Amino acid sequence: MKLNRRAFLGTLSTAAAATLLPRRIWAEEPGQRKKGFALVGLGNYSTTELAPAFRHTKHCRLAGVVTGDPAKGRRWARQYGFPETSIYNYDTMEKMADNPDIDVVYVVTPNALHRRHVEAAARAGKHVITEKPMATSVADCDAMIAACKKAGVHLAVGYRLHYDPCTMALIQIAEDGHFGPFKSIRGANGFRFPDDATPQKYWRINRKLSGGGPLMDMGVYVIQEVCMTKVEAAPASVTAGFGENSRPAMFNTVEENIHWTMDFADGAHADCKTSYENSETYFHATAPRGWIDMGSSPFFYRGQVLRTNLGERRFHPVNQQALQMDGMVTEWADGLEARASGEMGRRDVIILEAIYESARNGGKRVSVVV
């Protein structure tokens, strides 16, 4: 299929607009209300991104919180206008079963706690979104999926970029085969962790809570984007190695740097890396009839740009978290699983485990079986 520059960019513009149009929405049906969300864990992401995003949602609202700090819970209730009876602690989550004002529980706690909190939400009969990565082991992913199936509730992973217009344009290019299958891919994502960090202050460098270092945090985005360009195929195998540890006193239980390759059944190859030492972020993919480049902010909350050999497409700023939450409840209302489903989260944890296995064994090639 041949496309000229004008036709190609017009196609992307139309597709990006279409991604923002609702199908059948819960909140717009007669007699229906916005779906009530409870945030589990009131750390930085809940405070600075998710809670403010409810100002931009069309079909969701903040209806409760789960926190270990009752005073903080009361402050949130006053600020966001929900009753103090919708404040729970981590041991009373199942009491949400008696609260019809809460429909969805969004788990935003450290990675190793996701299973516990997802299972509690499922027992309460609430649909669940859990932050990425889904869990620290495939066994935990399986248990979370089983708990939600048993309870008859939906499970999704907080992969906001699946609902971002720029990233969705990339997905469209891959799915429509404009350039042919992508065969050579490069991606990186990282930042420099604060020099005064300790595992006691920052759970992301505490292996018991995080399950690993930057791979479990920033590297997941690279894995996601690679799989998007391969139309959600998993790699056939991976190889990996740990990079230099420049601050061993800080990174004594998790890696500071890690690099890996992903090889696919069709011969495609991806070179990837992530770091808590370097602020390096990029994504580039080449196919037989073209290439894409996501600039210097492919995984950020804003500022995405899609460059191709046929031209550049910029997108109006959006609130990714608002689009994600609206998108997920819309999909569920349509009787669908979210595009960022629990099964997708499980696939990514399989890949994460394979990468760590390879790195621990001197770069041995490890097969990926999803």
mmCIF file of C-alpha atoms in Angstrom:
data_model
loop_
_atom_site.group_PDB
_atom_site.id
_atom_site.type_symbol
_atom_site.label_atom_id
_atom_site.label_comp_id
_atom_site.label_asym_id
_atom_site.label_seq_id
_atom_site.Cartn_x
_atom_site.Cartn_y
_atom_site.Cartn_z
ATOM 1 C CA MET A 1 0.000 0.000 0.000
ATOM 2 C CA LYS A 2 1.384 3.395 -1.049
ATOM 3 C CA LEU A 3 0.464 6.609 0.686
ATOM 4 C CA ASN A 4 1.591 10.125 -0.102
ATOM 5 C CA ARG A 5 2.481 12.487 2.709
ATOM 6 C CA ARG A 6 -0.818 14.423 2.742
ATOM 7 C CA ALA A 7 -2.988 11.309 2.667
ATOM 8 C CA PHE A 8 -0.923 9.631 5.359
ATOM 9 C CA LEU A 9 -1.051 12.550 7.789
ATOM 10 C CA GLY A 10 -4.759 12.974 7.100
ATOM 11 C CA THR A 11 -5.340 9.327 7.943
ATOM 12 C CA LEU A 12 -3.505 9.735 11.243
ATOM 13 C CA SER A 13 -5.470 12.871 12.084
ATOM 14 C CA THR A 14 -8.800 11.152 11.432
ATOM 15 C CA ALA A 15 -7.800 8.070 13.406
ATOM 16 C CA ALA A 16 -6.583 10.126 16.361
ATOM 17 C CA ALA A 17 -9.881 12.017 16.480
ATOM 18 C CA ALA A 18 -11.826 8.777 16.287
ATOM 19 C CA THR A 19 -10.052 7.384 19.332
ATOM 20 C CA LEU A 20 -11.555 10.155 21.440
ATOM 21 C CA LEU A 21 -15.160 9.495 20.367
ATOM 22 C CA PRO A 22 -17.219 7.397 22.789
ATOM 23 C CA ARG A 23 -19.209 4.390 21.731
ATOM 24 C CA ARG A 24 -21.916 3.603 24.306
ATOM 25 C CA ILE A 25 -21.139 5.355 27.574
ATOM 26 C CA TRP A 26 -22.388 4.386 31.026
ATOM 27 C CA ALA A 27 -22.621 7.969 32.225
ATOM 28 C CA GLU A 28 -24.687 9.191 29.273
ATOM 29 C CA GLU A 29 -27.436 6.611 29.510
ATOM 30 C CA PRO A 30 -30.732 7.814 31.048
ATOM 31 C CA GLY A 31 -30.652 7.647 34.817
ATOM 32 C CA GLN A 32 -26.980 6.741 34.968
ATOM 33 C CA ARG A 33 -24.277 8.589 36.880
ATOM 34 C CA LYS A 34 -20.542 8.910 36.544
ATOM 35 C CA LYS A 35 -18.750 5.811 37.771
ATOM 36 C CA GLY A 36 -17.257 6.180 41.248
ATOM 37 C CA PHE A 37 -13.557 5.417 41.692
ATOM 38 C CA ALA A 38 -11.669 4.652 44.895
ATOM 39 C CA LEU A 39 -7.915 5.264 44.807
ATOM 40 C CA VAL A 40 -5.874 2.756 46.807
ATOM 41 C CA GLY A 41 -2.691 4.485 47.958
ATOM 42 C CA LEU A 42 -2.358 8.264 48.064
ATOM 43 C CA GLY A 43 1.257 8.675 47.006
ATOM 44 C CA ASN A 44 2.711 10.959 44.364
ATOM 45 C CA TYR A 45 0.960 9.488 41.306
ATOM 46 C CA SER A 46 -2.480 9.536 42.930
ATOM 47 C CA THR A 47 -1.911 13.029 44.287
ATOM 48 C CA THR A 48 -0.390 14.767 41.273
ATOM 49 C CA GLU A 49 -1.893 12.891 38.321
ATOM 50 C CA LEU A 50 -4.880 10.627 38.985
ATOM 51 C CA ALA A 51 -6.888 12.746 41.406
ATOM 52 C CA PRO A 52 -6.528 15.943 39.328
ATOM 53 C CA ALA A 53 -7.470 13.944 36.209
ATOM 54 C CA PHE A 54 -11.014 13.535 37.528
ATOM 55 C CA ARG A 55 -11.529 17.218 36.699
ATOM 56 C CA HIS A 56 -11.177 16.204 33.041
ATOM 57 C CA THR A 57 -13.099 12.914 32.972
ATOM 58 C CA LYS A 58 -16.531 12.726 31.372
ATOM 59 C CA HIS A 59 -17.631 9.434 32.873
ATOM 60 C CA CYS A 60 -15.673 8.983 36.123
ATOM 61 C CA ARG A 61 -15.454 10.685 39.506
ATOM 62 C CA LEU A 62 -13.466 10.237 42.698
ATOM 63 C CA ALA A 63 -15.763 8.606 45.257
ATOM 64 C CA GLY A 64 -13.417 7.259 47.929
ATOM 65 C CA VAL A 65 -9.881 6.418 49.015
ATOM 66 C CA VAL A 66 -7.928 3.678 50.753
ATOM 67 C CA THR A 67 -5.069 4.934 52.906
ATOM 68 C CA GLY A 68 -3.115 4.057 56.030
ATOM 69 C CA ASP A 69 -3.347 7.688 57.183
ATOM 70 C CA PRO A 70 -6.872 8.581 58.436
ATOM 71 C CA ALA A 71 -6.060 12.294 58.617
ATOM 72 C CA LYS A 72 -4.953 12.295 54.981
ATOM 73 C CA GLY A 73 -8.139 10.464 54.053
ATOM 74 C CA ARG A 74 -10.244 13.147 55.724
ATOM 75 C CA ARG A 75 -8.338 15.882 53.887
ATOM 76 C CA TRP A 76 -9.005 14.142 50.587
ATOM 77 C CA ALA A 77 -12.702 13.752 51.452
ATOM 78 C CA ARG A 78 -12.981 17.489 52.094
ATOM 79 C CA GLN A 79 -10.992 18.389 48.978
ATOM 80 C CA TYR A 80 -12.804 16.078 46.555
ATOM 81 C CA GLY A 81 -16.254 16.089 48.093
ATOM 82 C CA PHE A 82 -16.885 12.475 49.048
ATOM 83 C CA PRO A 83 -18.169 11.358 52.474
ATOM 84 C CA GLU A 84 -15.816 10.200 55.213
ATOM 85 C CA THR A 85 -17.698 6.904 55.178
ATOM 86 C CA SER A 86 -15.904 6.272 51.859
ATOM 87 C CA ILE A 87 -12.471 6.318 53.530
ATOM 88 C CA TYR A 88 -11.009 2.840 54.062
ATOM 89 C CA ASN A 89 -7.727 1.417 55.273
ATOM 90 C CA TYR A 90 -5.877 -1.482 53.693
ATOM 91 C CA ASP A 91 -7.443 -4.001 56.065
ATOM 92 C CA THR A 92 -11.037 -2.845 55.518
ATOM 93 C CA MET A 93 -11.139 -2.729 51.708
ATOM 94 C CA GLU A 94 -13.669 -5.541 51.503
ATOM 95 C CA LYS A 95 -16.194 -3.322 53.304
ATOM 96 C CA MET A 96 -16.486 -1.425 50.023
ATOM 97 C CA ALA A 97 -18.907 -4.205 49.063
ATOM 98 C CA ASP A 98 -21.497 -2.264 51.088
ATOM 99 C CA ASN A 99 -20.787 1.029 49.309
ATOM 100 C CA PRO A 100 -22.758 1.347 46.046
ATOM 101 C CA ASP A 101 -21.109 4.712 45.386
ATOM 102 C CA ILE A 102 -17.842 2.946 44.460
ATOM 103 C CA ASP A 103 -17.750 1.036 41.169
ATOM 104 C CA VAL A 104 -14.035 0.848 40.348
ATOM 105 C CA VAL A 105 -10.976 0.443 42.554
ATOM 106 C CA TYR A 106 -7.690 1.835 41.223
ATOM 107 C CA VAL A 107 -4.668 0.218 42.929
ATOM 108 C CA VAL A 108 -1.718 2.620 43.140
ATOM 109 C CA THR A 109 0.417 0.920 45.772
ATOM 110 C CA PRO A 110 3.952 -0.554 45.466
ATOM 111 C CA ASN A 111 4.252 -3.361 42.934
ATOM 112 C CA ALA A 112 4.550 -6.225 45.417
ATOM 113 C CA LEU A 113 1.258 -5.202 47.066
ATOM 114 C CA HIS A 114 -0.827 -5.196 43.887
ATOM 115 C CA ARG A 115 -2.004 -8.771 44.265
ATOM 116 C CA ARG A 116 -3.255 -8.278 47.814
ATOM 117 C CA HIS A 117 -5.166 -5.126 46.963
ATOM 118 C CA VAL A 118 -6.592 -6.388 43.667
ATOM 119 C CA GLU A 119 -7.882 -9.521 45.380
ATOM 120 C CA ALA A 120 -9.471 -7.446 48.149
ATOM 121 C CA ALA A 121 -11.172 -5.191 45.597
ATOM 122 C CA ALA A 122 -12.454 -8.216 43.682
ATOM 123 C CA ARG A 123 -13.875 -9.751 46.866
ATOM 124 C CA ALA A 124 -15.712 -6.470 47.361
ATOM 125 C CA GLY A 125 -17.260 -6.919 43.921
ATOM 126 C CA LYS A 126 -15.556 -3.894 42.349
ATOM 127 C CA HIS A 127 -13.950 -3.620 38.933
ATOM 128 C CA VAL A 128 -10.198 -3.096 39.247
ATOM 129 C CA ILE A 129 -7.408 -1.127 37.597
ATOM 130 C CA THR A 130 -3.903 -1.776 38.888
ATOM 131 C CA GLU A 131 -0.871 0.315 38.141
ATOM 132 C CA LYS A 132 2.003 -1.077 36.082
ATOM 133 C CA PRO A 133 3.721 -3.429 36.290
ATOM 134 C CA MET A 134 0.755 -5.649 37.053
ATOM 135 C CA ALA A 135 2.707 -7.588 39.694
ATOM 136 C CA THR A 136 6.180 -8.793 40.611
ATOM 137 C CA SER A 137 5.597 -12.378 39.444
ATOM 138 C CA VAL A 138 3.549 -14.276 36.892
ATOM 139 C CA ALA A 139 2.107 -16.330 39.754
ATOM 140 C CA ASP A 140 0.676 -13.172 41.280
ATOM 141 C CA CYS A 141 -0.752 -12.129 37.894
ATOM 142 C CA ASP A 142 -2.486 -15.495 37.589
ATOM 143 C CA ALA A 143 -3.950 -15.144 41.072
ATOM 144 C CA MET A 144 -5.231 -11.629 40.317
ATOM 145 C CA ILE A 145 -6.856 -12.702 37.050
ATOM 146 C CA ALA A 146 -8.455 -15.706 38.761
ATOM 147 C CA ALA A 147 -9.799 -13.574 41.635
ATOM 148 C CA CYS A 148 -11.431 -11.102 39.256
ATOM 149 C CA LYS A 149 -12.932 -13.874 37.110
ATOM 150 C CA LYS A 150 -14.325 -15.583 40.202
ATOM 151 C CA ALA A 151 -15.890 -12.311 41.359
ATOM 152 C CA GLY A 152 -17.229 -11.490 37.880
ATOM 153 C CA VAL A 153 -15.416 -8.144 37.707
ATOM 154 C CA HIS A 154 -13.141 -6.583 35.111
ATOM 155 C CA LEU A 155 -9.369 -6.200 35.556
ATOM 156 C CA ALA A 156 -7.189 -3.684 33.700
ATOM 157 C CA VAL A 157 -3.644 -2.337 33.964
ATOM 158 C CA GLY A 158 -2.913 1.394 34.091
ATOM 159 C CA TYR A 159 -1.252 1.598 30.684
ATOM 160 C CA ARG A 160 -2.317 5.173 29.959
ATOM 161 C CA LEU A 161 -0.493 5.372 26.607
ATOM 162 C CA HIS A 162 -2.968 2.960 25.023
ATOM 163 C CA TYR A 163 -5.456 5.836 25.286
ATOM 164 C CA ASP A 164 -3.118 8.636 24.163
ATOM 165 C CA PRO A 165 -3.803 9.897 20.593
ATOM 166 C CA CYS A 166 -0.142 9.991 19.563
ATOM 167 C CA THR A 167 0.568 6.453 20.711
ATOM 168 C CA MET A 168 -2.704 5.260 19.201
ATOM 169 C CA ALA A 169 -1.560 6.669 15.860
ATOM 170 C CA LEU A 170 1.576 4.528 16.179
ATOM 171 C CA ILE A 171 -0.608 1.502 16.894
ATOM 172 C CA GLN A 172 -2.704 2.285 13.812
ATOM 173 C CA ILE A 173 0.404 2.434 11.600
ATOM 174 C CA ALA A 174 1.487 -0.971 12.884
ATOM 175 C CA GLU A 175 -1.948 -2.565 12.548
ATOM 176 C CA ASP A 176 -2.685 -1.149 9.090
ATOM 177 C CA GLY A 177 0.722 -2.165 7.731
ATOM 178 C CA HIS A 178 1.420 1.211 6.114
ATOM 179 C CA PHE A 179 5.159 0.586 6.188
ATOM 180 C CA GLY A 180 5.198 -3.195 6.408
ATOM 181 C CA PRO A 181 6.200 -5.101 9.552
ATOM 182 C CA PHE A 182 8.647 -3.278 11.795
ATOM 183 C CA LYS A 183 11.897 -5.217 11.893
ATOM 184 C CA SER A 184 14.500 -2.980 13.594
ATOM 185 C CA ILE A 185 13.495 -1.242 16.840
ATOM 186 C CA ARG A 186 15.397 0.819 19.404
ATOM 187 C CA GLY A 187 14.014 2.111 22.680
ATOM 188 C CA ALA A 188 15.224 3.574 25.981
ATOM 189 C CA ASN A 189 13.630 5.142 29.023
ATOM 190 C CA GLY A 190 15.310 6.347 32.184
ATOM 191 C CA PHE A 191 16.130 9.123 34.614
ATOM 192 C CA ARG A 192 18.677 9.772 37.323
ATOM 193 C CA PHE A 193 17.404 8.668 40.699
ATOM 194 C CA PRO A 194 17.986 11.254 43.470
ATOM 195 C CA ASP A 195 21.456 10.950 44.978
ATOM 196 C CA ASP A 196 20.063 11.065 48.520
ATOM 197 C CA ALA A 197 17.678 8.152 47.905
ATOM 198 C CA THR A 198 17.518 5.166 50.232
ATOM 199 C CA PRO A 199 15.350 2.036 50.072
ATOM 200 C CA GLN A 200 13.652 3.234 53.249
ATOM 201 C CA LYS A 201 12.581 6.508 51.604
ATOM 202 C CA TYR A 202 11.888 5.271 48.067
ATOM 203 C CA TRP A 203 10.062 1.979 47.605
ATOM 204 C CA ARG A 204 11.124 1.788 43.936
ATOM 205 C CA ILE A 205 14.655 0.804 44.985
ATOM 206 C CA ASN A 206 13.437 -1.565 47.700
ATOM 207 C CA ARG A 207 13.332 -4.976 46.026
ATOM 208 C CA LYS A 208 10.773 -6.379 48.472
ATOM 209 C CA LEU A 209 8.281 -3.744 47.371
ATOM 210 C CA SER A 210 9.307 -3.054 43.774
ATOM 211 C CA GLY A 211 10.473 -6.447 42.531
ATOM 212 C CA GLY A 212 13.399 -4.808 40.745
ATOM 213 C CA GLY A 213 14.892 -1.521 39.618
ATOM 214 C CA PRO A 214 14.277 0.645 36.547
ATOM 215 C CA LEU A 215 13.153 -2.329 34.457
ATOM 216 C CA MET A 216 10.048 -2.658 36.661
ATOM 217 C CA ASP A 217 9.421 1.083 36.485
ATOM 218 C CA MET A 218 10.659 2.774 33.309
ATOM 219 C CA GLY A 219 11.534 -0.288 31.242
ATOM 220 C CA VAL A 220 7.936 -1.486 31.131
ATOM 221 C CA TYR A 221 7.127 1.427 28.816
ATOM 222 C CA VAL A 222 9.761 0.289 26.327
ATOM 223 C CA ILE A 223 8.457 -3.278 26.381
ATOM 224 C CA GLN A 224 4.942 -1.968 25.820
ATOM 225 C CA GLU A 225 5.925 0.208 22.855
ATOM 226 C CA VAL A 226 7.907 -2.568 21.205
ATOM 227 C CA CYS A 227 4.937 -4.920 21.489
ATOM 228 C CA MET A 228 2.663 -2.218 20.063
ATOM 229 C CA THR A 229 4.787 -1.981 16.922
ATOM 230 C CA LYS A 230 4.555 -5.778 16.633
ATOM 231 C CA VAL A 231 0.734 -5.626 16.861
ATOM 232 C CA GLU A 232 0.837 -6.923 20.446
ATOM 233 C CA ALA A 233 2.930 -9.995 19.635
ATOM 234 C CA ALA A 234 5.245 -11.161 22.400
ATOM 235 C CA PRO A 235 8.913 -11.761 21.592
ATOM 236 C CA ALA A 236 10.075 -15.306 20.991
ATOM 237 C CA SER A 237 13.170 -14.755 23.143
ATOM 238 C CA VAL A 238 15.146 -12.169 25.062
ATOM 239 C CA THR A 239 18.755 -11.617 26.076
ATOM 240 C CA ALA A 240 19.861 -9.142 28.734
ATOM 241 C CA GLY A 241 22.693 -7.808 30.847
ATOM 242 C CA PHE A 242 23.083 -5.548 33.853
ATOM 243 C CA GLY A 243 24.934 -2.292 33.255
ATOM 244 C CA GLU A 244 27.483 -0.601 35.460
ATOM 245 C CA ASN A 245 26.432 0.215 39.012
ATOM 246 C CA SER A 246 27.822 3.680 39.706
ATOM 247 C CA ARG A 247 26.176 3.994 43.154
ATOM 248 C CA PRO A 248 26.427 0.576 44.818
ATOM 249 C CA ALA A 249 25.487 1.911 48.254
ATOM 250 C CA MET A 250 22.109 2.933 46.843
ATOM 251 C CA PHE A 251 21.563 0.128 44.340
ATOM 252 C CA ASN A 252 22.501 -2.831 46.497
ATOM 253 C CA THR A 253 19.324 -4.878 45.949
ATOM 254 C CA VAL A 254 18.102 -3.669 42.525
ATOM 255 C CA GLU A 255 19.841 -2.840 39.266
ATOM 256 C CA GLU A 256 20.810 0.723 38.351
ATOM 257 C CA ASN A 257 21.019 -0.049 34.619
ATOM 258 C CA ILE A 258 19.893 -2.918 32.422
ATOM 259 C CA HIS A 259 19.879 -3.494 28.664
ATOM 260 C CA TRP A 260 18.082 -6.216 26.730
ATOM 261 C CA THR A 261 17.088 -7.432 23.286
ATOM 262 C CA MET A 262 13.740 -8.792 22.128
ATOM 263 C CA ASP A 263 13.690 -11.146 19.142
ATOM 264 C CA PHE A 264 10.431 -11.981 17.378
ATOM 265 C CA ALA A 265 9.285 -14.948 15.334
ATOM 266 C CA ASP A 266 9.272 -12.882 12.106
ATOM 267 C CA GLY A 267 12.916 -11.901 12.527
ATOM 268 C CA ALA A 268 12.284 -8.498 14.096
ATOM 269 C CA HIS A 269 14.870 -7.359 16.629
ATOM 270 C CA ALA A 270 14.592 -4.705 19.358
ATOM 271 C CA ASP A 271 17.504 -3.182 21.299
ATOM 272 C CA CYS A 272 16.299 -1.719 24.596
ATOM 273 C CA LYS A 273 17.628 -0.208 27.796
ATOM 274 C CA THR A 274 16.498 1.503 30.957
ATOM 275 C CA SER A 275 18.306 3.310 33.732
ATOM 276 C CA TYR A 276 18.148 5.015 37.091
ATOM 277 C CA GLU A 277 21.430 6.714 36.192
ATOM 278 C CA ASN A 278 20.820 8.420 32.843
ATOM 279 C CA SER A 279 17.958 10.578 31.608
ATOM 280 C CA GLU A 280 17.769 9.023 28.145
ATOM 281 C CA THR A 281 14.451 8.448 26.422
ATOM 282 C CA TYR A 282 13.721 7.574 22.785
ATOM 283 C CA PHE A 283 11.841 5.171 20.537
ATOM 284 C CA HIS A 284 12.545 4.444 16.864
ATOM 285 C CA ALA A 285 11.311 1.647 14.593
ATOM 286 C CA THR A 286 12.106 0.827 10.965
ATOM 287 C CA ALA A 287 10.066 -1.215 8.489
ATOM 288 C CA PRO A 288 10.634 -2.083 4.805
ATOM 289 C CA ARG A 289 8.679 0.966 3.558
ATOM 290 C CA GLY A 290 9.182 3.517 6.285
ATOM 291 C CA TRP A 291 10.135 4.436 9.821
ATOM 292 C CA ILE A 292 8.682 6.069 12.915
ATOM 293 C CA ASP A 293 10.350 8.130 15.602
ATOM 294 C CA MET A 294 8.624 9.261 18.799
ATOM 295 C CA GLY A 295 11.013 12.106 19.611
ATOM 296 C CA SER A 296 12.509 12.637 23.049
ATOM 297 C CA SER A 297 9.318 12.152 25.102
ATOM 298 C CA PRO A 298 7.543 9.033 23.843
ATOM 299 C CA PHE A 299 6.499 7.840 27.299
ATOM 300 C CA PHE A 300 5.824 11.159 29.016
ATOM 301 C CA TYR A 301 2.497 12.539 30.227
ATOM 302 C CA ARG A 302 2.538 15.195 27.518
ATOM 303 C CA GLY A 303 4.597 16.497 24.602
ATOM 304 C CA GLN A 304 4.403 13.456 22.304
ATOM 305 C CA VAL A 305 5.234 13.796 18.626
ATOM 306 C CA LEU A 306 5.115 11.161 15.892
ATOM 307 C CA ARG A 307 7.700 11.574 13.144
ATOM 308 C CA THR A 308 7.767 9.363 10.077
ATOM 309 C CA ASN A 309 9.456 9.371 6.677
ATOM 310 C CA LEU A 310 6.161 10.756 5.332
ATOM 311 C CA GLY A 311 6.028 13.659 7.755
ATOM 312 C CA GLU A 312 5.467 14.711 11.338
ATOM 313 C CA ARG A 313 2.258 14.682 13.316
ATOM 314 C CA ARG A 314 1.801 16.636 16.548
ATOM 315 C CA PHE A 315 -1.216 16.246 18.786
ATOM 316 C CA HIS A 316 -3.097 18.627 21.033
ATOM 317 C CA PRO A 317 -2.221 18.127 24.714
ATOM 318 C CA VAL A 318 -4.562 15.745 26.503
ATOM 319 C CA ASN A 319 -4.895 14.423 30.012
ATOM 320 C CA GLN A 320 -3.791 10.815 29.478
ATOM 321 C CA GLN A 321 -5.053 9.613 32.843
ATOM 322 C CA ALA A 322 -8.524 11.041 32.187
ATOM 323 C CA LEU A 323 -8.658 9.414 28.747
ATOM 324 C CA GLN A 324 -7.459 6.128 30.228
ATOM 325 C CA MET A 325 -10.098 6.001 32.962
ATOM 326 C CA ASP A 326 -12.897 7.142 30.645
ATOM 327 C CA GLY A 327 -11.722 4.674 28.013
ATOM 328 C CA MET A 328 -11.703 1.724 30.374
ATOM 329 C CA VAL A 329 -15.182 2.277 31.780
ATOM 330 C CA THR A 330 -16.438 2.786 28.238
ATOM 331 C CA GLU A 331 -14.967 -0.524 27.109
ATOM 332 C CA TRP A 332 -16.458 -2.290 30.119
ATOM 333 C CA ALA A 333 -19.846 -0.698 29.437
ATOM 334 C CA ASP A 334 -19.653 -2.138 25.934
ATOM 335 C CA GLY A 335 -19.112 -5.596 27.397
ATOM 336 C CA LEU A 336 -15.450 -5.634 26.368
ATOM 337 C CA GLU A 337 -12.251 -6.138 28.259
ATOM 338 C CA ALA A 338 -10.072 -3.025 28.425
ATOM 339 C CA ARG A 339 -7.477 -2.835 25.681
ATOM 340 C CA ALA A 340 -4.922 -2.683 28.526
ATOM 341 C CA SER A 341 -6.215 -5.898 30.036
ATOM 342 C CA GLY A 342 -4.978 -8.097 32.838
ATOM 343 C CA GLU A 343 -3.849 -10.606 30.219
ATOM 344 C CA MET A 344 -1.671 -7.918 28.621
ATOM 345 C CA GLY A 345 -0.199 -7.092 32.028
ATOM 346 C CA ARG A 346 0.546 -10.775 32.572
ATOM 347 C CA ARG A 347 2.314 -10.985 29.199
ATOM 348 C CA ASP A 348 4.574 -8.111 30.181
ATOM 349 C CA VAL A 349 5.473 -9.691 33.528
ATOM 350 C CA ILE A 350 6.446 -12.872 31.656
ATOM 351 C CA ILE A 351 8.800 -10.738 29.551
ATOM 352 C CA LEU A 352 10.163 -8.976 32.648
ATOM 353 C CA GLU A 353 10.916 -12.299 34.332
ATOM 354 C CA ALA A 354 12.681 -13.568 31.206
ATOM 355 C CA ILE A 355 14.839 -10.426 30.993
ATOM 356 C CA TYR A 356 15.943 -10.764 34.614
ATOM 357 C CA GLU A 357 16.638 -14.467 34.134
ATOM 358 C CA SER A 358 18.870 -13.714 31.169
ATOM 359 C CA ALA A 359 20.726 -10.908 32.948
ATOM 360 C CA ARG A 360 21.354 -13.063 36.031
ATOM 361 C CA ASN A 361 22.762 -15.801 33.788
ATOM 362 C CA GLY A 362 25.286 -13.750 31.855
ATOM 363 C CA GLY A 363 23.113 -12.896 28.868
ATOM 364 C CA LYS A 364 21.822 -16.387 28.141
ATOM 365 C CA ARG A 365 19.030 -16.375 25.570
ATOM 366 C CA VAL A 366 15.720 -17.072 27.304
ATOM 367 C CA SER A 367 12.607 -18.183 25.468
ATOM 368 C CA VAL A 368 9.385 -16.294 26.140
ATOM 369 C CA VAL A 369 6.279 -18.446 26.405
ATOM 370 C CA VAL A 370 3.058 -16.500 26.909
#
